[in-house]
Amino acid sequence: MNYGQIKGFSVEGNRVQITFENAVGTVSAVTDEIINVFCGLSSESNHSFAIEGDKTKPVNVIANKMKDYLIISTPKLAVYVYDNFKIQFLKSDGTLICRDYTGEREAQGEAVLTQAAIEQARMEGHMMADGIAHHEIEVLKRMEGDEYFYGLGDKYSFLNKKGYEFEMWNSDIPDPHYESMRSLYKSIPFVIVHREKVDYGIFFDNHHRTQFDLGKENSGYYFFSADDGNLDYYLIAGDSIRAVVSGYTYLTGTTPMPQLWTLGYQQCRWSYENRDELLAVAKGMRDNQIPCDVLYCDIDYMDNFKVFTWGEEQYPQHKEMLTDLKKRGFKVVTIIDPGVKKEKGYSIYDQGIENDFFVHATNGDVYENVVWPGDSVFPDFGRRAVRNWWADNQRLMTDDGVAGIWNDMNEPASFRGEIPPDVVFCDEERQTTHAEMHNVYGSLMSKATYEGIKRHTGKRPFVITRACYSGAQKYTTGWTGDNQSHWSHLRYSIAQLCSLGLSGMAFIGTDVGGFGANCTPELLCRWTQVGCFTPLFRNHAAKGTRHQEPWSFDEKTLDICRMYIRLRYRLIPYLYDCFRTAEMTGLPVFRPLVLNFEKDKNTLEINDQFMVGDWLMVAPIVDQGKVSRDVYLPCGCAWYDLHTGERFSGGVRILREAPLDTCPIYVREGAVLPLWPVMNYVGENKVDTLELKVFGGEGEYIHYQDNGEDYAYRDGAYNLYKFTQKHGALSIELVNAGYADRYEGFKISMNGKNFKVKFSGRKLAGLR
Ligand code: GLC
């Protein structure tokens, strides 16, 4: 797109409208540090599927015309706009944030091949480089040289994405994922750029198919592009990566507090084929003393894969079964796919046809493709009426006692080829195409599911999705789809989960043990050691693969899995506090070290260690046969080995022995970790006395407590306890007292001593 020369401009509130020769663009300040750049190439407004409500704050925006450019400033930023809508962003002190690249695209290192050579390589199935593809919308930014690129949601790659290209197109990929894979299930077109002196984010809010090339084509620039939709991106500035993540989640929303039980261990398999099998798994958990809160029913629980039904043959009297499991502390989550079986007489299909709720082929017929139920039709989730219907349908599950809904196959996946781009989908009343709605389909489905569960139960909905677009974190958790029981998949899951966390999705996990292929006992142990720290802790495996419930192998594997699942339950109050931070600030639970220690250059590319909140750092083993590893302890604080209590100064690399039963875990000095006793499931035993493990030094920690279930906390029904360590003494203070059920006391371990204190008032000081 050639915008041409600047012809004029006008300022209206936060918005500066710029008239170019060939188009009209706007530069708007959402806040002092968030700027939207927009040009309505396919629609006039910047209607967003990610940003809900008006986020604009009052900002003092000033625009001045210089000789050949325009300066638009907020109290914190200056935006220089040149002809052809080329832009430079600076901080108000003149520090350059980023500037558009003004040259032409040019592919470095491109292979020049003869047709014969291409055919020869293709014969054996080798992939050919695509060459330069130009796009209608292309924003090229100059590479200053010191960039690190983070985020971009669900990408199977290293933490720093420099030098790679990606595509945003929700894709169902059952084959093994590999490191240069362009797209996976979710599309989150948000990248964080870290430079020596600046941090910023770019959120390209274009839900069509988009591309991000982060210096792959040419190390002199990076770009993002699309062939449809609008030029619509946000420059999110801030003085740290944390501030940028908070800026992005200010726009697109944060992950709300989950119900407490959702933090428990979750066991899944495609499928527990019948009631007896599911009950045997429940029994296995309790018999083997493995804490477990959630069991899943995958597609085979249904009557012929018809969503919102139960197969009486496999799952007779499912209501009684759910009630019985509930009594024993198990919550059951059922899968619901979007594909509705085409079958007259099946109520969901009939209702959808009657109300015209399904998407259409270009000839006006209801569009059909094939998924698990065979010939199927697809709800048009872009329309409110369809979402409301889908939300109402959730009652068919929740009324029977289903505790959460797992939304799968919502890219949408289809077995008879991908849904053609011109199939008619709607965005509310506007008719549009699959090409436009593809990337937001999973988000809209999850939103409908969330709204239904919330309406019917009044509780915080537990929804898990495979596909989504930016902003879905407000409604759903996610998992990373069909990984494999491969060591490389365990290894890469760390950067993948960190990237999702940086991209707003705080409640996220992988299939522990791996979905496809056969898990080994050693892999299951190591994966469980990582999984016990991931926000969503679910073991899942595919049909036809070896079982991977913790007892499926030998005693040693069972013992190790049990040990780490128990550790998970010990950590639940800490994880819950991390979720509180996530809702308040958008900062993820599972994080790369660089989020906490960006000034420490050694953390910029750490792919195999991670932080859980601000206080725990984990350095797992992710390679077969390895029984020791180097661990980097970031500088700026000291660290304690959780297993041995040994103290280390920060800024050092140490060698840690890590036999199969050991996952190296470190706690930052100054921490006061809240811990629960081990229990079979969340809520089995009331925690009147909270355990606090104190790790020397000085520090302050805020612990959050509420009923763990509903929305009363939004009206203030929660307690906040402030734990402060100073000069070797601990004080405990209740700083918010909105929830009646308080702790009666604390069991403290500090300075090598264990003691209990009663807590009835507002403050206890001088504990040592
Ligand atoms: C898809 C999902 C997987 C599920 C299977 C059957 O492959 O990604 O998790 O088990 O479908 O429903």
JSON list of C-alpha atoms and ligand atoms in Angstrom, two decimals, residues 172 174 185 268-271 298-300 335 337 372 406 408-409 411 466 479 481-483 511 515 538 540-543, ligand 1:
[
{"chain": "A", "resi": 172, "resn": "ASP", "atom": "CA", "xyz": [-4.46, -28.20, 13.73]},
{"chain": "A", "resi": 174, "resn": "PRO", "atom": "CA", "xyz": [-1.17, -33.59, 14.65]},
{"chain": "A", "resi": 185, "resn": "TYR", "atom": "CA", "xyz": [-3.35, -23.60, 17.17]},
{"chain": "A", "resi": 268, "resn": "CYS", "atom": "CA", "xyz": [-7.03, -37.12, 30.90]},
{"chain": "A", "resi": 269, "resn": "ARG", "atom": "CA", "xyz": [-6.85, -39.67, 28.11]},
{"chain": "A", "resi": 270, "resn": "TRP", "atom": "CA", "xyz": [-8.38, -39.99, 24.70]},
{"chain": "A", "resi": 271, "resn": "SER", "atom": "CA", "xyz": [-10.39, -41.67, 25.93]},
{"chain": "A", "resi": 298, "resn": "ASP", "atom": "CA", "xyz": [-12.80, -37.13, 25.80]},
{"chain": "A", "resi": 299, "resn": "ILE", "atom": "CA", "xyz": [-14.99, -37.57, 22.69]},
{"chain": "A", "resi": 300, "resn": "ASP", "atom": "CA", "xyz": [-15.97, -41.17, 23.31]},
{"chain": "A", "resi": 335, "resn": "ILE", "atom": "CA", "xyz": [-14.89, -32.17, 25.71]},
{"chain": "A", "resi": 337, "resn": "ASP", "atom": "CA", "xyz": [-16.12, -29.66, 19.79]},
{"chain": "A", "resi": 372, "resn": "TRP", "atom": "CA", "xyz": [-15.35, -36.91, 14.49]},
{"chain": "A", "resi": 406, "resn": "TRP", "atom": "CA", "xyz": [-12.90, -28.45, 27.11]},
{"chain": "A", "resi": 408, "resn": "ASP", "atom": "CA", "xyz": [-11.25, -28.63, 21.06]},
{"chain": "A", "resi": 409, "resn": "MET", "atom": "CA", "xyz": [-11.00, -28.68, 17.24]},
{"chain": "A", "resi": 411, "resn": "GLU", "atom": "CA", "xyz": [-9.41, -23.74, 14.62]},
{"chain": "A", "resi": 466, "resn": "ARG", "atom": "CA", "xyz": [-7.05, -25.32, 21.77]},
{"chain": "A", "resi": 479, "resn": "TRP", "atom": "CA", "xyz": [-3.32, -26.04, 26.27]},
{"chain": "A", "resi": 481, "resn": "GLY", "atom": "CA", "xyz": [-2.56, -29.06, 21.52]},
{"chain": "A", "resi": 482, "resn": "ASP", "atom": "CA", "xyz": [-1.19, -32.29, 20.19]},
{"chain": "A", "resi": 483, "resn": "ASN", "atom": "CA", "xyz": [2.38, -32.51, 21.35]},
{"chain": "A", "resi": 511, "resn": "ASP", "atom": "CA", "xyz": [-0.19, -32.37, 27.73]},
{"chain": "A", "resi": 515, "resn": "PHE", "atom": "CA", "xyz": [-0.07, -36.67, 23.64]},
{"chain": "A", "resi": 538, "resn": "ARG", "atom": "CA", "xyz": [-2.94, -32.03, 32.93]},
{"chain": "A", "resi": 540, "resn": "HIS", "atom": "CA", "xyz": [-3.09, -36.46, 28.54]},
{"chain": "A", "resi": 541, "resn": "ALA", "atom": "CA", "xyz": [-2.37, -39.11, 25.91]},
{"chain": "A", "resi": 542, "resn": "ALA", "atom": "CA", "xyz": [-3.76, -40.14, 22.56]},
{"chain": "A", "resi": 543, "resn": "LYS", "atom": "CA", "xyz": [-5.71, -43.19, 21.60]},
{"chain": "B", "resi": 1, "resn": "GLC", "atom": "C1", "xyz": [-7.55, -33.66, 19.30]},
{"chain": "B", "resi": 1, "resn": "GLC", "atom": "C2", "xyz": [-7.14, -32.99, 20.60]},
{"chain": "B", "resi": 1, "resn": "GLC", "atom": "C3", "xyz": [-6.83, -34.05, 21.62]},
{"chain": "B", "resi": 1, "resn": "GLC", "atom": "C4", "xyz": [-8.04, -34.94, 21.82]},
{"chain": "B", "resi": 1, "resn": "GLC", "atom": "C5", "xyz": [-8.44, -35.57, 20.49]},
{"chain": "B", "resi": 1, "resn": "GLC", "atom": "C6", "xyz": [-9.73, -36.35, 20.60]},
{"chain": "B", "resi": 1, "resn": "GLC", "atom": "O1", "xyz": [-6.48, -34.33, 18.76]},
{"chain": "B", "resi": 1, "resn": "GLC", "atom": "O2", "xyz": [-6.09, -32.10, 20.42]},
{"chain": "B", "resi": 1, "resn": "GLC", "atom": "O3", "xyz": [-6.44, -33.46, 22.83]},
{"chain": "B", "resi": 1, "resn": "GLC", "atom": "O4", "xyz": [-7.75, -35.93, 22.74]},
{"chain": "B", "resi": 1, "resn": "GLC", "atom": "O5", "xyz": [-8.63, -34.55, 19.53]},
{"chain": "B", "resi": 1, "resn": "GLC", "atom": "O6", "xyz": [-10.76, -35.58, 21.04]}
]
